[in-house]
Amino acid sequence: MKKLLLSAAVAATLFGASTAHAADYVIDTQGAHAFVNFKIKHLGYSWLHGRFNTFDGGFNYDSANPNASQIMVNIDTKSIDSNHAERDKHLRGKDFLNVDKFPQASFKSTSIVFDAKGDEAKVTGDFTLHGITKSITFEIDKIGEGKDPWGGYRVGFEGETSLKLADFGIDYNLGPASTHVDIGLFIEGIRK
């Protein structure tokens, strides 16, 4: 019995030590130090770029145990901005995002696996768009971390993935060169 209690105490101590340095971060959208961008080919001749202006979320990160990290991002689909009002109206409509029915997209990680240096990782998670949830995997890079001039602590990451529109029920014919959209996530988190 003593061995069992001692083992439990040691395990609890080790577990506590491994999570003691973990910190929760809020994505810095107020300071505009985070972005959710997208690009899609236009007729195969050029790229159409845009972004989502309104989103929020947070993540948990510990540089001593980065594989225990988690991230959650919520995106207001009505905030899509391709720098063209008429096109944005079409993108918000039933042919594409159908924002009245699906006002939010989201991502929640299920696994984050960093390399030995802790600078790059593969993130897997559930991405919901247009009412459909799929598991996606993409690579991220750690940009850096440290104290800011205002007494806070920050860490930043970037990643990009390519999504097949039809996988999320968006089947409007944009031509064979425009079946996928690239989504870029650039986040800077402020430690709570």
Tab-separated table of C-alpha atoms in Angstrom:
chain	number	residue	atom	x	y	z
A	1	MET	CA	0.000	0.000	0.000
A	2	LYS	CA	2.853	2.384	0.862
A	3	LYS	CA	4.459	1.708	-2.528
A	4	LEU	CA	1.180	2.472	-4.290
A	5	LEU	CA	0.748	5.742	-2.367
A	6	LEU	CA	4.383	6.690	-2.964
A	7	SER	CA	4.023	5.954	-6.690
A	8	ALA	CA	0.860	8.039	-6.861
A	9	ALA	CA	2.564	10.918	-5.028
A	10	VAL	CA	5.584	10.789	-7.344
A	11	ALA	CA	3.342	10.662	-10.431
A	12	ALA	CA	1.286	13.592	-9.162
A	13	THR	CA	4.447	15.561	-8.454
A	14	LEU	CA	5.889	14.814	-11.869
A	15	PHE	CA	2.602	15.603	-13.602
A	16	GLY	CA	2.286	18.812	-11.616
A	17	ALA	CA	5.848	19.787	-12.493
A	18	SER	CA	5.286	19.179	-16.180
A	19	THR	CA	2.181	21.370	-16.272
A	20	ALA	CA	3.260	24.030	-13.778
A	21	HIS	CA	4.897	26.085	-16.520
A	22	ALA	CA	2.049	25.713	-18.987
A	23	ALA	CA	0.302	29.001	-19.648
A	24	ASP	CA	-2.903	30.109	-21.255
A	25	TYR	CA	-2.662	32.740	-23.964
A	26	VAL	CA	-5.351	34.883	-25.538
A	27	ILE	CA	-4.900	35.614	-29.242
A	28	ASP	CA	-4.090	39.321	-29.619
A	29	THR	CA	-6.856	40.476	-31.935
A	30	GLN	CA	-7.349	43.777	-30.072
A	31	GLY	CA	-3.840	44.908	-30.942
A	32	ALA	CA	-4.235	43.487	-34.468
A	33	HIS	CA	-1.269	41.169	-34.000
A	34	ALA	CA	-3.090	38.148	-35.368
A	35	PHE	CA	-4.555	37.361	-38.779
A	36	VAL	CA	-6.660	34.727	-40.532
A	37	ASN	CA	-5.936	35.142	-44.235
A	38	PHE	CA	-6.944	33.226	-47.333
A	39	LYS	CA	-6.023	33.030	-50.985
A	40	ILE	CA	-7.549	31.220	-53.926
A	41	LYS	CA	-6.535	31.113	-57.569
A	42	HIS	CA	-8.520	33.288	-59.948
A	43	LEU	CA	-8.957	31.396	-63.227
A	44	GLY	CA	-5.490	29.947	-62.711
A	45	TYR	CA	-3.895	33.276	-63.697
A	46	SER	CA	-3.519	35.076	-60.382
A	47	TRP	CA	-4.356	34.909	-56.679
A	48	LEU	CA	-7.326	36.467	-54.934
A	49	HIS	CA	-6.343	37.399	-51.378
A	50	GLY	CA	-8.559	38.161	-48.409
A	51	ARG	CA	-8.984	37.810	-44.691
A	52	PHE	CA	-11.474	37.408	-41.887
A	53	ASN	CA	-11.545	40.604	-39.853
A	54	THR	CA	-13.273	39.205	-36.755
A	55	PHE	CA	-12.081	36.143	-34.869
A	56	ASP	CA	-10.969	35.182	-31.388
A	57	GLY	CA	-9.484	32.313	-29.510
A	58	GLY	CA	-6.674	31.184	-27.328
A	59	PHE	CA	-4.110	28.515	-26.767
A	60	ASN	CA	-2.182	26.748	-24.057
A	61	TYR	CA	1.582	26.498	-24.493
A	62	ASP	CA	4.619	25.468	-22.461
A	63	SER	CA	8.027	25.513	-24.152
A	64	ALA	CA	9.190	22.770	-21.741
A	65	ASN	CA	6.327	20.503	-22.818
A	66	PRO	CA	5.131	21.850	-26.187
A	67	ASN	CA	3.390	18.640	-27.266
A	68	ALA	CA	0.769	19.246	-24.570
A	69	SER	CA	-0.270	22.475	-26.319
A	70	GLN	CA	-3.818	23.151	-27.475
A	71	ILE	CA	-5.410	25.851	-29.635
A	72	MET	CA	-8.967	27.002	-30.323
A	73	VAL	CA	-9.970	29.641	-32.896
A	74	ASN	CA	-13.470	30.937	-33.709
A	75	ILE	CA	-14.018	32.893	-36.942
A	76	ASP	CA	-16.947	35.187	-37.721
A	77	THR	CA	-17.657	34.250	-41.347
A	78	LYS	CA	-19.593	37.492	-41.925
A	79	SER	CA	-16.296	39.343	-41.474
A	80	ILE	CA	-14.846	38.014	-44.750
A	81	ASP	CA	-13.003	40.810	-46.557
A	82	SER	CA	-11.578	40.458	-50.064
A	83	ASN	CA	-11.321	44.232	-50.539
A	84	HIS	CA	-14.328	44.250	-52.907
A	85	ALA	CA	-17.821	44.864	-51.480
A	86	GLU	CA	-19.820	43.128	-54.223
A	87	ARG	CA	-17.585	40.063	-54.204
A	88	ASP	CA	-17.785	39.905	-50.396
A	89	LYS	CA	-21.582	40.003	-50.600
A	90	HIS	CA	-21.445	37.015	-52.967
A	91	LEU	CA	-18.978	35.167	-50.717
A	92	ARG	CA	-21.318	35.655	-47.734
A	93	GLY	CA	-24.271	34.280	-49.711
A	94	LYS	CA	-25.613	30.781	-50.337
A	95	ASP	CA	-23.125	30.006	-53.136
A	96	PHE	CA	-20.227	30.087	-50.677
A	97	LEU	CA	-20.203	30.656	-46.900
A	98	ASN	CA	-23.971	31.071	-46.366
A	99	VAL	CA	-23.233	33.191	-43.302
A	100	ASP	CA	-26.878	33.535	-42.248
A	101	LYS	CA	-27.044	29.783	-41.718
A	102	PHE	CA	-23.380	29.228	-40.757
A	103	PRO	CA	-22.160	32.390	-38.996
A	104	GLN	CA	-19.086	30.774	-37.518
A	105	ALA	CA	-16.130	28.643	-38.539
A	106	SER	CA	-13.864	27.121	-35.910
A	107	PHE	CA	-10.739	25.094	-35.310
A	108	LYS	CA	-9.922	23.047	-32.216
A	109	SER	CA	-6.710	21.058	-32.020
A	110	THR	CA	-6.663	17.402	-31.076
A	111	SER	CA	-2.886	16.894	-31.341
A	112	ILE	CA	0.207	19.099	-31.631
A	113	VAL	CA	3.576	17.417	-32.189
A	114	PHE	CA	6.704	19.581	-32.167
A	115	ASP	CA	10.101	18.688	-33.603
A	116	ALA	CA	13.135	18.192	-31.327
A	117	LYS	CA	14.051	21.908	-31.477
A	118	GLY	CA	10.529	23.000	-30.599
A	119	ASP	CA	10.374	25.394	-33.559
A	120	GLU	CA	8.094	23.458	-35.917
A	121	ALA	CA	5.060	21.293	-35.312
A	122	LYS	CA	2.301	19.320	-36.960
A	123	VAL	CA	-1.118	20.374	-35.746
A	124	THR	CA	-4.146	18.135	-36.149
A	125	GLY	CA	-7.631	19.195	-35.220
A	126	ASP	CA	-11.277	19.582	-36.086
A	127	PHE	CA	-12.066	22.387	-38.528
A	128	THR	CA	-15.699	23.378	-38.962
A	129	LEU	CA	-16.780	25.393	-42.003
A	130	HIS	CA	-20.170	25.698	-43.681
A	131	GLY	CA	-21.638	23.381	-41.045
A	132	ILE	CA	-19.225	20.537	-41.829
A	133	THR	CA	-16.454	19.360	-39.497
A	134	LYS	CA	-13.351	17.617	-40.834
A	135	SER	CA	-10.068	16.616	-39.250
A	136	ILE	CA	-7.200	18.532	-40.849
A	137	THR	CA	-3.426	18.504	-40.312
A	138	PHE	CA	-1.013	21.314	-41.099
A	139	GLU	CA	2.444	22.508	-40.155
A	140	ILE	CA	3.207	25.528	-37.985
A	141	ASP	CA	6.363	27.476	-37.218
A	142	LYS	CA	7.098	29.129	-33.913
A	143	ILE	CA	8.102	32.733	-34.592
A	144	GLY	CA	9.327	33.561	-31.104
A	145	GLU	CA	8.450	34.226	-27.493
A	146	GLY	CA	9.402	36.570	-24.681
A	147	LYS	CA	8.538	39.611	-22.611
A	148	ASP	CA	6.870	42.609	-24.230
A	149	PRO	CA	7.536	46.304	-23.371
A	150	TRP	CA	4.334	46.510	-21.267
A	151	GLY	CA	5.202	43.825	-18.738
A	152	GLY	CA	3.428	40.991	-20.509
A	153	TYR	CA	4.673	37.807	-22.120
A	154	ARG	CA	3.954	36.780	-25.716
A	155	VAL	CA	4.495	33.898	-28.112
A	156	GLY	CA	3.730	33.752	-31.822
A	157	PHE	CA	3.122	31.063	-34.446
A	158	GLU	CA	2.203	30.846	-38.122
A	159	GLY	CA	0.778	28.058	-40.240
A	160	GLU	CA	-0.979	27.430	-43.523
A	161	THR	CA	-3.176	24.716	-44.959
A	162	SER	CA	-5.049	24.052	-48.187
A	163	LEU	CA	-8.718	23.069	-48.025
A	164	LYS	CA	-10.805	21.491	-50.760
A	165	LEU	CA	-13.980	23.580	-50.905
A	166	ALA	CA	-16.170	20.623	-51.896
A	167	ASP	CA	-15.138	18.805	-48.697
A	168	PHE	CA	-17.018	21.505	-46.811
A	169	GLY	CA	-20.094	21.532	-49.040
A	170	ILE	CA	-19.025	24.540	-51.104
A	171	ASP	CA	-19.401	23.347	-54.692
A	172	TYR	CA	-19.832	26.586	-56.636
A	173	ASN	CA	-17.930	26.141	-59.914
A	174	LEU	CA	-14.957	28.501	-59.946
A	175	GLY	CA	-13.089	26.447	-62.550
A	176	PRO	CA	-10.547	23.630	-62.231
A	177	ALA	CA	-7.791	25.895	-60.878
A	178	SER	CA	-9.910	27.102	-57.955
A	179	THR	CA	-11.056	23.971	-56.151
A	180	HIS	CA	-8.902	24.649	-53.063
A	181	VAL	CA	-8.451	27.650	-50.796
A	182	ASP	CA	-5.285	28.274	-48.804
A	183	ILE	CA	-5.887	29.439	-45.226
A	184	GLY	CA	-3.100	31.144	-43.279
A	185	LEU	CA	-3.173	31.520	-39.512
A	186	PHE	CA	-0.789	34.053	-37.979
A	187	ILE	CA	-1.222	34.373	-34.234
A	188	GLU	CA	0.456	36.221	-31.415
A	189	GLY	CA	-0.756	35.265	-27.964
A	190	ILE	CA	-0.586	37.257	-24.751
A	191	ARG	CA	-0.121	35.212	-21.596
A	192	LYS	CA	-3.043	35.600	-19.181
